[in-house]
Structure formats: C-alpha cells, structure tokens
Amino acid sequence: MSRYRTLFRQSALLYRFRRDKVAIASFSILLLLLIISFAAPFIAPFNPYDPTQIDIMDSNLPPVWQTDGDARFTLGTDTQGRDIWSTMLYGTRISITIGLFAVLLQSLLGIAMGLAAGYYGGRLDSFLMRLADIQLSFSTLMVAIVVLAVFQAAFGSELYNELAIFMLILVIGIAEWPQYARTVRASVLAEKKKEYVDAVRVIGLSRRRIMFRHILPNTLSPILVISTVQVANAIMSEAALSFLGLGMPVNQPSLGSLINSGFQYILSGSWWITTFPALLLILLVLVINLLGDWLRDVLNPKLYKE
Amino acid sequence: MLAFFVHRLGQALVVMFVISLLSFSIQDNLGDPLRELVGQSVSEAERQQLREAMGLNDPFVNQYGRFLKKALQGDLGDSYFFKRPALGVILEKLPATLELVLGATLIILLLSVPVGVYCAINPRSWFSKLMMGVSIVGISIPVFLTAIMLIYLFSIHLGWLPSFGRGETLLIWGGYETGLLTADGLRHLLLPSIALSSIMLPLFIRLIRSEMMEVLEQEYIRFAWARGLKRQRIWFLHALKNTLLPVITVGGVQIGTMIAYTILTERVFQWPGMGFLFLEAVNRVDTPLIIAYLIVVGLIFVVTNTLVDLIYGLVNPTVRLTRGNA
C-alpha cells in the first residue's frame, strides 16, 4: 500500500491539482457538501422525516433575516412547516446517493459491454454499437420520463413512492450505459494493438484475464473522466424527473422534488422554498463539472468521438 | 449511397417496430379498456362476453397485429379523457411544441456558431475565457431552473413578458395553429425558447470551439496559411466547413434531448404542447394518449436521426464506406 501512496504523492495528477485553484476550490466544496449531506442526521437541526418534529403552524416562514423570520428556521420553512435547511441536507444526500449508484450501474454495464465489443469485435461489436447508437438517439431523459411515467401509472403512486429511489437508480443507470460502452470500446481498440497485449497472448493467458487484468486497467483514465461528468448528469436527470413529479416523493424529497414543491408558491412570493435547494443543486453540479473539466485537461484521454 | 440509404431505412423500421411493440405492451398492461368503456355497473358475465367480443382474450400476436394494422391507419384508440381519437389530440398540440423547438434551435444556431468560432480563433481573449466560464455554469443549471429564474425575473419582477401559455394564435391551413404570426404569440414564445436553449447553447459553444481548434491545427489549414490565403477565407470557408461536420451528428442526437426538455419547459411555462399534454395524460392514466405520444415522439426521433445520418452521409462520403458495411 505504501508503494502506491508514494506513487500517488509523486504523481502528475496531484502536482497539477496543487497548482490549480479552481480544482482545489471545487474539490473542497464537493467534499464539504458530501460531508454535510451524509452527516445530515447529526447536523440538521430538524429531522424532516419525523412527523412529530413538524408543526403545520410553522409553515411558510421566510428566512431569518426577513421581518417574519423565526430564529429556529435559518432558511425558513416550506408549506408543510419543514425546516428548509434540514430538508436540503437530507435532499442532497438522496440526490448524491442516486447519482453515485446510477453511475455505478452505468459503468458496470457499459464497461462490460464496451470490453466485449472492443475485444471480441465482429458481429457482437456491430450489434452492441448499433444498440448504443439507437439508445443514445433517444435521450436519457426521454427514456426515463416515459419508463417512470408508465410505471407510476401502472403501480399507482403509493407503491411507486416507496420504490422511487430504486426506480430512479435503475432507469438512469440503464439508460446511460452507451456512454461508457463507447468510451471503453474506443480505448480497448487502441490498447489491443499495443505490444504488451501480444506479449500476454503469447504467454498464453486466457482471454478473460487479458481483458480484465491487462486491458481494462489501461482504460481507466477515460472512465474516470466521463464518470465525473456522468455523476453530474445523473444528479441533474434525477432533479428533472423529481421536478416533473416522477421522482422522489414529497415525504422523502430530493433536491429536485424540493424545487418542485416550492415552484407553485414562487408566484405568491415564497421564493425561499425553491431558491435555496436550487442554489445548492447548481453548486453541486457545477463543482462536479468543474472537476470533470479539470480531470479531462490533465488526463487528456482520447475520448470517443464520431 | 443506395446501400447506405437502404441500411439506414431498415434500421429506422426496426426501431419503429420495437417502439410499436413496447407501446402495445404498455397498452396491454396499463389500465382496463373495458372499465373505461362501461364503468363499474356491468355484471361479470357481460364483461366476459364483451371481452370476448372485443378480442381482449385473443393471443398476444393477434392483438398486436390488430393494433399495428390500426396504428398504420392512424387509429391509436380514443383518449379516455377527451373521448376523441388520441392521435388527433396529440397532433393538435404538435405545432406548439414544434414552434418551441424552432425558437430554441434558432437561438442556439444564431449564437453558438459565432461565439464558438470566435472562442476558437481567439482562445486567449478575455471574451473567450468569459464564455468558457459562463458555459460551464450554463451546463450546470437544469433547464427547469433556468425557466423558473426567467419567469421570476422577467415576468414577476420586471413584468416585461408573460409567464404562461401561448398567447394569441392564428389558425392557418389544416387546423395548424401558429403563434409565430402575432406579436402576442411571439412575446409568449420568447422566454420558453430561451429556457429550452439554455442547456444546449453552452454545449454547442464548447463543441464548436473544440472542433474548430482541432481543425485549425490540421495540415491543410497550415498549408492554406502558407499559400497566403486571406484569414477570413481560411477561417470561415476552409475551417468552418469541417468544424460543422461533427456538429451535425451531435445536433441530430440533441434533437431527441431537446424534445425531452420540452416536457420540462412546457410544464414550467404551462405551454400547451405535447409534453404538457403527456404529463396530464400520465396523471389521468389516459393510456391511449400516452401511447399516441410515444409513437409520435418516437417517429420524430427516428425521422430526424435518419435524416441527419443521411445528410451526414451526403456531406461526408467517408462515413458511407465505414458504416454502410457495418
């Protein structure tokens, strides 16, 4: 392990990171957001899931610095009387969880397909890539909206609300596999021509071992680059779906459903219900995108392009 | 070229077939057409009789065959809510959505090409750096938030532009209602179009910039400099041409994304288009309407993608060789 640690300390990645203010700032903000959202039960002043802590008499209070503000609720309350700051923390946790798991699913599916397509080639390759083309031409959001809408209509909203988090992970996870498959396939094709692959083949290693132990590690940098952007995209898709009422339910809100529940009241002047979760969502996606951009510049992989 | 054409057409047909199969299985599993038809007060025996008469007990393939035959004649069943043919209901709302997409596309085209090209030619100028910064922020703001912000700023705060609906529309031939010909309609179109374009615009600026910078590094451009051609000629004729090639493909894919985003935009602005109708249909479990939306949108996707591929094949002959044989 210590060998890897010194390797990392001397790596170009860390060197470049230390010299890039934007990257350091984005990384710190992301880390902070991760910590405060996953520590939400300890940090948040209220538990928005606990009905005994919610009083409808407290509903629709503006932030503390406005005239009607209440000292207990720093950022005000929503129409159900929940503390906005607390629901935001819990909501961020849900958004990040969905984003991470959806990307995990995407990458597992996509890497497997991309490896298979790139390594075996031939009919399997053209079939998988055609499938990827077709699936990409229907945007993820469209596929997700349709699938979730149909499931919601079929299950009824009560059962759907319980399953929402799994459905979101599944749908966003499955819909985006082509991104990974294409990237991995392109790198596999490039790696396959190199001498070390010939060498291990001559040694007589099995195909699977060559694929997973020798080629796959060399495709990691493009995977890392698209993964950051994919997490940002997954979080945005989740927010969009929740905003349409197809995502997380009101009693277990993600950032998107919080924005949705405040949206109806923005016309009547309760701007804080939508604005604070919206700012947090934008900040979260922005720092991930900035990190992704920075990684792309540093690692500079030849990403798949048509 | 002919082989390529046939190949793409065949693929389009396969995709439409899969969409129809999916649509049919949704129809088969979602809601009970009989209940919508006769309500609760009919006895079980009569129900069975009706089921038999309507062919709801037939094997899947027969039912699907019937569905397909009807669908090809443009009959996708009656909407449960509107009590009218679902396809007709959808098509009435199509112009609103198309005009929204048109507005957004115009904004994207008119802004992304000049800005993208400028940023590629002058990568070190303050304007390019500003644009790169703005565009990454732009990519990070979801469409519905841009829409809400626009409403808050221009409708509520400043009161300049209307926040919902299409405004005044004119009926031109064949029941096509357009908002493009009235001042009120255009005023209503402005904010939704900006909102819809907001996520693609930064994407395209970045894409055009990076493609153009790559093209400017190539040998033939260096050769053109060496020949002493005018800058404008090199930039806008030789380089721009090859820059726009990949932009066409990405543009084709983005049309699909754009239609998905119309659902979001239409919800925020209560724009009476297909997406808004679809969301209502989902809430009412109006199965025929959901299906009709799927098929119409699927058709739009398939047609635009096939067209984009064909256009791409026409302007870039190398594609035909590699893809036609695939």
XYZ file of C-alpha atoms in Angstrom:
632
model
C 0.000 0.000 0.000
C 2.775 2.419 0.901
C 4.249 1.951 -2.548
C 1.024 3.232 -4.045
C 0.986 6.098 -1.590
C 4.399 7.340 -2.665
C 3.416 6.810 -6.270
C 0.364 8.986 -5.725
C 2.398 11.643 -3.918
C 4.764 11.921 -6.840
C 2.059 11.695 -9.467
C 1.435 14.367 -12.071
C -2.201 14.348 -11.052
C -1.508 15.576 -7.549
C 1.094 18.045 -8.802
C -1.353 19.595 -11.250
C -4.083 19.578 -8.626
C -1.993 21.591 -6.170
C -1.410 24.293 -8.767
C -4.998 24.682 -9.898
C -7.045 26.981 -7.685
C -10.325 26.137 -9.384
C -9.753 22.422 -8.916
C -8.845 22.840 -5.260
C -11.861 25.036 -4.610
C -14.249 22.684 -6.433
C -12.854 19.660 -4.665
C -13.136 21.312 -1.251
C -16.716 22.410 -1.882
C -17.649 18.950 -3.132
C -16.053 17.340 -0.112
C -17.861 19.746 2.194
C -21.197 19.029 0.504
C -20.590 15.284 0.739
C -19.750 15.531 4.427
C -22.637 17.754 5.457
C -25.173 15.774 3.427
C -24.110 12.360 4.689
C -23.847 13.683 8.216
C -27.311 15.228 7.833
C -28.839 13.333 10.806
C -26.182 14.830 13.080
C -26.001 18.296 11.590
C -29.554 19.123 10.612
C -31.489 20.936 13.349
C -34.663 19.007 12.472
C -35.499 15.606 11.051
C -37.847 16.233 8.131
C -38.885 12.552 8.096
C -40.158 12.710 11.656
C -43.763 13.959 11.713
C -43.566 14.825 15.414
C -40.952 17.473 14.674
C -43.082 19.174 12.053
C -45.699 21.701 13.047
C -48.044 22.987 10.393
C -48.241 26.244 12.361
C -44.642 26.883 11.335
C -45.387 26.594 7.638
C -44.229 29.109 5.057
C -41.929 31.109 7.308
C -39.395 33.270 5.438
C -35.652 33.139 6.175
C -34.495 34.510 9.473
C -33.248 37.852 8.127
C -36.675 38.808 6.801
C -39.222 40.528 9.023
C -41.418 37.483 9.710
C -38.488 35.112 10.100
C -38.209 32.696 13.007
C -34.895 32.200 14.772
C -35.351 28.416 14.774
C -35.515 28.200 10.967
C -32.464 29.858 9.420
C -33.580 29.487 5.824
C -37.318 29.496 6.538
C -39.827 26.665 6.242
C -41.821 25.105 3.435
C -45.588 24.795 3.154
C -45.635 21.740 5.418
C -43.675 23.506 8.126
C -40.413 21.681 7.491
C -37.127 23.481 8.050
C -35.669 24.227 4.598
C -32.043 23.851 5.718
C -32.723 20.383 7.165
C -34.693 19.146 4.181
C -31.957 20.463 1.906
C -29.310 18.456 3.749
C -31.361 15.282 3.606
C -32.321 16.040 -0.001
C -28.707 16.471 -1.064
C -27.933 13.112 0.484
C -30.654 11.475 -1.612
C -29.568 13.275 -4.792
C -25.924 12.305 -4.342
C -26.816 8.704 -3.462
C -28.943 8.329 -6.581
C -26.244 9.957 -8.689
C -23.472 7.693 -7.394
C -25.395 4.438 -7.608
C -26.802 5.248 -11.034
C -23.287 5.910 -12.315
C -22.033 2.723 -10.672
C -24.686 0.778 -12.556
C -23.952 2.612 -15.798
C -20.255 1.943 -15.522
C -20.649 -1.757 -14.716
C -23.000 -2.290 -17.641
C -21.117 -0.036 -20.014
C -17.654 -1.349 -19.196
C -18.788 -4.945 -19.669
C -20.424 -4.153 -22.997
C -17.565 -1.943 -24.160
C -14.941 -4.535 -23.263
C -16.849 -7.271 -25.012
C -17.495 -5.147 -28.101
C -13.918 -3.920 -28.339
C -12.187 -7.193 -27.580
C -14.314 -9.683 -29.482
C -15.229 -7.343 -32.346
C -17.190 -8.684 -35.290
C -20.906 -9.163 -35.126
C -21.155 -8.695 -31.376
C -19.375 -5.377 -31.713
C -21.555 -4.040 -34.506
C -24.709 -5.195 -32.742
C -23.790 -3.587 -29.426
C -22.662 -0.356 -31.010
C -25.786 -0.121 -33.110
C -27.809 -0.642 -29.958
C -25.798 2.098 -28.273
C -26.380 4.449 -31.212
C -30.093 3.862 -31.115
C -30.341 4.225 -27.386
C -28.329 7.431 -27.425
C -30.570 8.892 -30.106
C -33.419 8.653 -27.628
C -32.188 10.906 -24.920
C -31.802 9.512 -21.419
C -34.262 11.975 -20.025
C -36.905 10.991 -22.559
C -36.459 7.279 -21.879
C -36.505 7.891 -18.138
C -39.613 10.069 -18.290
C -41.509 7.520 -20.331
C -40.455 4.491 -18.287
C -41.131 6.162 -14.953
C -44.432 7.617 -16.145
C -45.624 4.201 -17.266
C -44.517 2.595 -14.002
C -46.188 5.278 -11.964
C -49.406 4.803 -13.876
C -49.153 1.007 -13.543
C -48.154 0.775 -9.857
C -50.268 3.604 -8.525
C -48.468 6.431 -6.786
C -48.319 4.898 -3.297
C -46.315 1.828 -4.211
C -44.339 3.916 -6.661
C -43.313 6.373 -3.954
C -41.792 3.550 -1.948
C -39.850 2.232 -4.914
C -38.938 5.625 -6.351
C -35.283 5.664 -5.267
C -34.605 2.220 -6.792
C -36.505 3.028 -9.946
C -34.527 6.232 -10.423
C -31.198 4.456 -9.961
C -32.243 1.657 -12.299
C -33.605 3.889 -15.031
C -30.801 6.455 -15.021
C -28.298 3.622 -14.659
C -29.560 1.593 -17.561
C -30.294 4.492 -19.881
C -26.734 5.833 -19.928
C -24.647 2.678 -20.451
C -23.749 3.594 -24.069
C -21.606 6.499 -22.848
C -19.326 4.061 -21.048
C -19.560 1.348 -23.657
C -18.392 3.682 -26.420
C -15.554 5.156 -24.410
C -14.321 1.787 -23.196
C -14.615 0.225 -26.634
C -12.583 3.025 -28.208
C -9.787 2.628 -25.659
C -9.867 -1.158 -25.930
C -9.445 -0.924 -29.683
C -6.459 1.360 -29.181
C -4.923 -0.837 -26.470
C -5.457 -4.081 -28.364
C -2.932 -3.069 -30.994
C -0.170 -2.496 -28.471
C 2.668 -4.913 -27.972
C 2.029 -5.811 -24.371
C -1.265 -7.414 -25.399
C 0.524 -9.534 -27.963
C 3.055 -10.436 -25.293
C 0.490 -11.682 -22.768
C -1.296 -13.543 -25.525
C 1.919 -15.310 -26.432
C 2.438 -16.201 -22.786
C -0.877 -17.986 -23.098
C -3.077 -16.127 -20.674
C -6.807 -16.615 -21.024
C -8.877 -14.085 -22.913
C -10.746 -13.078 -19.807
C -7.547 -12.463 -17.896
C -6.155 -10.351 -20.722
C -9.365 -8.365 -20.904
C -9.848 -7.663 -17.214
C -6.327 -7.653 -15.836
C -4.354 -6.136 -18.676
C -6.569 -4.081 -20.976
C -9.154 -2.778 -18.512
C -6.656 -1.033 -16.189
C -5.343 0.912 -19.154
C -8.783 2.262 -19.991
C -9.265 3.717 -16.533
C -8.374 7.329 -17.219
C -11.130 7.955 -19.788
C -13.524 6.090 -17.490
C -12.548 8.383 -14.635
C -13.080 11.459 -16.799
C -16.544 10.536 -18.004
C -17.558 9.273 -14.570
C -17.344 12.721 -13.022
C -19.455 14.263 -15.766
C -21.844 11.328 -15.591
C -22.440 11.832 -11.862
C -23.304 15.466 -12.551
C -25.644 14.402 -15.354
C -27.287 11.732 -13.218
C -27.943 14.248 -10.447
C -29.419 16.650 -12.996
C -31.615 13.932 -14.522
C -32.835 12.929 -11.091
C -33.674 16.545 -10.304
C -35.533 16.937 -13.580
C -37.526 13.740 -13.028
C -38.379 14.710 -9.464
C -39.375 18.149 -10.680
C -41.859 16.501 -13.047
C -43.297 14.541 -10.121
C -41.834 11.275 -11.458
C -39.006 11.056 -8.973
C -38.714 11.235 -5.228
C -42.000 11.783 -3.344
C -42.765 14.814 -1.158
C -42.217 12.990 2.138
C -38.722 11.906 1.086
C -37.633 14.826 -1.031
C -34.515 15.067 -3.142
C -33.312 18.497 -4.256
C -35.473 18.228 -7.382
C -38.666 17.456 -5.505
C -37.944 20.306 -3.093
C -37.675 22.697 -6.012
C -40.874 21.244 -7.395
C -42.802 21.675 -4.167
C -41.707 25.302 -3.884
C -42.316 26.117 -7.529
C -46.083 26.521 -7.074
C -45.523 29.104 -4.343
C -42.909 31.204 -6.054
C -45.643 33.270 -7.717
C -47.168 34.059 -4.341
C -43.860 35.340 -3.026
C -42.449 32.345 -1.120
C -39.220 32.380 -3.087
C -37.073 30.704 -0.438
C -38.629 27.231 -0.781
C -37.341 26.929 -4.344
C -34.323 29.210 -4.300
C -32.143 27.600 -1.631
C -32.411 23.996 -2.863
C -31.934 25.314 -6.418
C -28.718 27.126 -5.483
C -27.421 24.041 -3.725
C -28.242 21.858 -6.735
C -26.473 24.237 -9.110
C -23.441 24.446 -6.805
C -23.254 20.667 -6.512
C -23.477 20.054 -10.255
C -21.140 22.935 -11.037
C -18.293 21.755 -8.805
C -18.554 18.225 -10.192
C -18.493 19.581 -13.741
C -15.509 21.808 -12.968
C -13.642 18.831 -11.526
C -14.571 16.799 -14.590
C -13.237 19.531 -16.864
C -10.037 19.713 -14.904
C -9.581 15.933 -14.996
C -10.177 15.944 -18.743
C -7.477 18.568 -19.210
C -4.999 16.735 -17.020
C -5.517 13.159 -18.120
C -6.338 14.181 -21.688
C -7.701 10.861 -22.875
C -8.727 10.395 -26.464
C -12.437 10.300 -25.814
C -14.690 8.562 -28.259
C -15.904 10.872 -30.953
C -17.882 10.215 -34.051
C -25.052 5.563 -51.401
C -28.103 3.451 -52.140
C -26.912 0.652 -49.875
C -26.300 3.144 -47.097
C -29.760 4.609 -47.608
C -31.447 1.203 -47.501
C -29.418 0.236 -44.459
C -30.491 3.338 -42.527
C -34.093 2.942 -43.610
C -34.119 -0.673 -42.469
C -32.746 0.361 -39.107
C -35.408 3.069 -38.786
C -38.109 0.490 -39.488
C -36.719 -1.899 -36.880
C -36.698 0.874 -34.298
C -40.278 1.857 -35.116
C -41.269 -1.808 -34.835
C -39.734 -2.026 -31.372
C -41.479 1.193 -30.342
C -44.822 -0.158 -31.532
C -44.219 -3.416 -29.663
C -43.381 -1.508 -26.490
C -46.389 0.746 -26.913
C -48.629 -2.224 -27.367
C -47.363 -3.989 -24.279
C -47.925 -0.793 -22.313
C -51.471 -0.663 -23.602
C -51.916 -4.313 -22.767
C -50.804 -3.916 -19.169
C -51.892 -0.446 -18.210
C -55.485 0.164 -17.225
C -58.522 -1.780 -18.344
C -60.178 -0.566 -21.550
C -63.369 -2.295 -20.562
C -63.722 -0.372 -17.336
C -63.157 2.873 -19.176
C -65.817 1.852 -21.631
C -68.646 0.540 -19.461
C -67.847 1.641 -15.918
C -68.412 -0.446 -12.795
C -72.099 -1.320 -13.099
C -71.891 -4.203 -15.584
C -72.053 -7.821 -14.386
C -69.102 -10.189 -14.643
C -70.784 -12.412 -17.262
C -71.480 -9.472 -19.512
C -67.915 -8.304 -19.017
C -66.565 -11.658 -20.161
C -68.846 -11.533 -23.163
C -67.649 -8.054 -24.044
C -64.042 -9.083 -23.549
C -64.549 -11.919 -25.975
C -66.333 -9.659 -28.441
C -63.617 -7.004 -28.272
C -60.978 -9.674 -28.744
C -59.253 -8.946 -25.438
C -58.859 -12.692 -24.836
C -57.118 -13.332 -28.145
C -53.462 -14.379 -28.196
C -50.877 -11.626 -27.950
C -49.799 -11.870 -31.571
C -53.346 -11.472 -32.913
C -53.995 -8.499 -30.673
C -50.692 -6.943 -31.624
C -51.434 -7.498 -35.295
C -54.734 -5.695 -34.908
C -53.067 -2.867 -33.007
C -50.418 -2.492 -35.694
C -52.944 -2.521 -38.520
C -55.000 0.167 -36.850
C -51.919 2.169 -35.943
C -50.774 2.172 -39.561
C -54.135 3.667 -40.484
C -53.565 6.356 -37.869
C -56.017 4.918 -35.350
C -54.469 4.700 -31.894
C -57.722 4.498 -29.974
C -59.772 7.181 -28.274
C -58.389 9.181 -25.372
C -60.205 8.186 -22.182
C -60.352 11.775 -21.029
C -61.059 13.708 -24.208
C -63.288 10.994 -25.760
C -61.678 11.756 -29.127
C -59.042 9.962 -31.219
C -55.805 10.173 -29.238
C -53.667 10.815 -32.299
C -55.796 13.835 -33.203
C -55.468 15.244 -29.682
C -51.687 14.891 -29.842
C -51.365 16.333 -33.322
C -53.354 19.408 -32.282
C -50.666 20.119 -29.707
C -47.772 19.354 -32.063
C -47.488 22.889 -33.530
C -46.963 24.429 -30.086
C -44.101 22.059 -29.327
C -42.568 22.423 -32.789
C -42.599 26.202 -32.537
C -40.907 25.988 -29.173
C -38.211 23.715 -30.599
C -37.852 26.012 -33.608
C -37.420 29.070 -31.405
C -34.798 27.348 -29.283
C -32.963 25.978 -32.338
C -32.784 29.434 -33.889
C -31.342 30.890 -30.694
C -28.784 28.084 -30.491
C -27.713 28.369 -34.141
C -27.508 32.139 -34.189
C -25.449 32.347 -31.009
C -23.383 29.157 -30.816
C -21.678 29.366 -34.222
C -20.345 32.944 -33.929
C -19.382 32.583 -30.272
C -17.842 29.140 -30.765
C -15.829 30.282 -33.775
C -14.688 33.445 -32.002
C -13.525 31.428 -28.989
C -11.599 29.042 -31.245
C -9.877 31.826 -33.178
C -9.041 33.928 -30.121
C -8.646 31.381 -27.334
C -6.726 33.787 -25.128
C -9.025 36.800 -25.289
C -10.997 37.781 -22.195
C -14.281 37.224 -24.028
C -13.406 33.597 -24.805
C -12.376 32.942 -21.243
C -15.573 34.555 -20.014
C -17.639 32.446 -22.403
C -15.931 29.240 -21.290
C -16.642 30.122 -17.680
C -20.238 31.106 -18.390
C -20.821 27.980 -20.429
C -19.760 25.597 -17.692
C -22.109 27.375 -15.314
C -24.791 27.186 -18.012
C -24.340 23.427 -18.395
C -24.718 23.034 -14.654
C -28.084 24.780 -14.390
C -31.014 22.462 -15.118
C -33.493 23.673 -17.735
C -36.371 23.943 -15.329
C -34.365 26.191 -13.026
C -33.442 28.500 -15.883
C -37.119 28.600 -16.751
C -38.137 29.435 -13.184
C -35.448 32.106 -12.949
C -36.578 33.669 -16.231
C -40.174 33.772 -15.039
C -39.144 35.245 -11.724
C -37.005 37.918 -13.316
C -38.891 38.907 -16.454
C -42.486 38.149 -15.517
C -42.798 38.692 -11.802
C -40.037 41.151 -11.029
C -39.881 43.273 -14.171
C -43.270 42.385 -15.629
C -41.972 42.593 -19.202
C -43.016 39.248 -20.605
C -45.892 36.846 -19.950
C -45.126 33.793 -17.839
C -47.504 31.158 -19.171
C -49.446 29.965 -22.188
C -49.037 30.631 -25.882
C -50.919 33.908 -26.134
C -52.810 34.797 -29.250
C -52.658 32.199 -32.015
C -53.725 32.263 -35.635
C -55.331 29.375 -37.449
C -53.621 28.686 -40.745
C -54.345 25.790 -43.075
C -55.463 22.397 -41.847
C -56.064 23.225 -38.180
C -52.447 24.268 -37.688
C -52.443 26.924 -35.009
C -49.436 29.185 -35.025
C -48.269 31.734 -32.504
C -45.473 32.925 -34.782
C -47.589 35.421 -36.684
C -48.900 37.519 -33.828
C -46.888 39.899 -31.686
C -48.514 38.467 -28.587
C -47.639 34.910 -29.627
C -44.007 35.867 -30.195
C -43.827 37.573 -26.827
C -45.088 34.384 -25.217
C -42.607 32.285 -27.170
C -39.531 34.248 -26.122
C -38.979 33.068 -22.535
C -39.739 29.358 -23.146
C -37.385 29.322 -26.143
C -34.577 30.913 -24.168
C -35.147 28.442 -21.346
C -35.135 25.485 -23.724
C -31.986 26.648 -25.486
C -30.165 27.362 -22.238
C -28.668 23.923 -21.764
C -27.768 23.177 -25.383
C -26.256 26.567 -26.096
C -23.205 26.178 -23.823
C -22.820 22.615 -25.046
C -22.702 23.726 -28.662
C -20.410 26.670 -27.972
C -17.933 24.316 -26.320
C -18.320 21.719 -29.054
C -17.816 24.173 -31.916
C -14.863 25.742 -30.131
C -13.062 22.460 -29.532
C -13.790 21.073 -33.004
C -12.663 24.277 -34.656
C -9.465 24.414 -32.601
C -8.717 20.860 -33.647
C -9.379 21.668 -37.298
C -7.159 24.760 -37.155
C -4.244 22.533 -36.131
C -4.537 20.369 -39.203
C -2.146 20.210 -42.123
C -4.467 21.567 -44.767
C -5.064 24.716 -42.730
C -1.329 25.220 -42.270
C -0.955 24.755 -45.979
C -3.657 27.337 -46.581
C -1.751 29.825 -44.388
C 1.379 29.032 -46.324
C -0.404 29.722 -49.566
C -1.147 33.176 -48.182
C -4.895 32.954 -48.286
C -6.881 35.605 -46.516
C -7.620 34.881 -42.862
C -11.341 35.189 -43.323
C -11.247 32.699 -46.146
C -9.311 30.171 -44.085
C -11.442 30.583 -41.002
C -14.897 30.836 -42.411
C -14.613 28.755 -45.546
C -11.998 26.050 -45.055
C -12.026 25.538 -41.310
C -15.672 26.169 -40.561
C -16.822 23.605 -43.113
C -15.034 20.745 -41.419
C -15.934 22.066 -37.984
C -19.609 21.791 -38.713
C -19.442 18.123 -39.749
C -19.374 16.616 -36.249
C -21.733 19.358 -35.124
C -24.372 17.914 -37.457
C -24.184 14.498 -35.798
C -24.269 15.888 -32.298
C -27.115 18.155 -33.350
C -29.102 15.142 -34.513
C -28.667 13.416 -31.180
C -29.516 16.598 -29.334
C -32.873 16.933 -31.069
C -34.005 13.968 -29.008
C -32.761 15.578 -25.822
C -34.452 18.806 -26.813
C -37.826 17.094 -27.153
C -37.363 15.602 -23.696
C -36.588 19.054 -22.350
C -39.735 20.476 -23.949
C -41.642 18.449 -21.350
C -39.833 20.342 -18.601
C -40.132 23.722 -20.282
C -43.780 23.204 -21.102
C -44.521 22.268 -17.523
C -42.929 25.397 -16.107
C -44.491 27.756 -18.646
C -47.749 25.814 -18.916
C -47.097 25.816 -22.630
C -49.989 23.930 -24.264
C -47.819 21.498 -26.217
C -47.405 17.741 -26.433
C -45.193 17.448 -23.376
C -47.670 19.223 -21.140
C -50.440 17.038 -22.528
C -48.321 13.941 -21.891
C -47.821 14.827 -18.228
C -51.570 15.328 -17.847
C -52.213 12.020 -19.593
C -49.839 10.271 -17.164
C -51.661 11.738 -14.172
C -55.005 10.615 -15.564
C -53.666 7.188 -16.661
C -55.013 8.009 -20.116
C -53.324 5.034 -21.811
C -54.226 5.717 -25.468
C -52.918 9.256 -25.150
C -49.658 8.051 -23.554
C -49.234 5.566 -26.400
C -50.018 8.159 -29.040
C -47.395 10.465 -27.535
C -44.823 7.671 -27.515
C -45.440 6.812 -31.118
C -45.452 10.408 -32.366
C -42.292 11.291 -30.435
C -40.656 8.017 -31.463
C -41.441 8.811 -35.067
C -39.971 12.311 -34.715
C -36.779 10.845 -33.205
C -36.407 8.183 -35.859
C -37.129 10.517 -38.776
C -34.755 13.251 -37.589
C -31.985 10.787 -36.786
C -32.312 9.039 -40.118
C -32.341 12.372 -41.931
C -29.307 13.614 -40.017
C -27.421 10.417 -40.809
C -28.339 10.667 -44.476
C -27.308 14.325 -44.653
C -24.086 13.418 -42.907
C -23.546 10.629 -45.395
C -24.073 13.098 -48.229
C -21.630 15.714 -46.983
C -19.032 13.278 -45.657
C -18.562 10.373 -48.062
C -16.088 8.506 -45.831
C -18.921 7.647 -43.477
C -20.731 5.617 -46.069
C -17.810 3.281 -46.500
C -17.326 2.505 -42.837
C -20.915 2.497 -41.753
C -22.634 1.048 -44.783
C -20.722 -2.187 -44.333
C -21.272 -2.440 -40.625
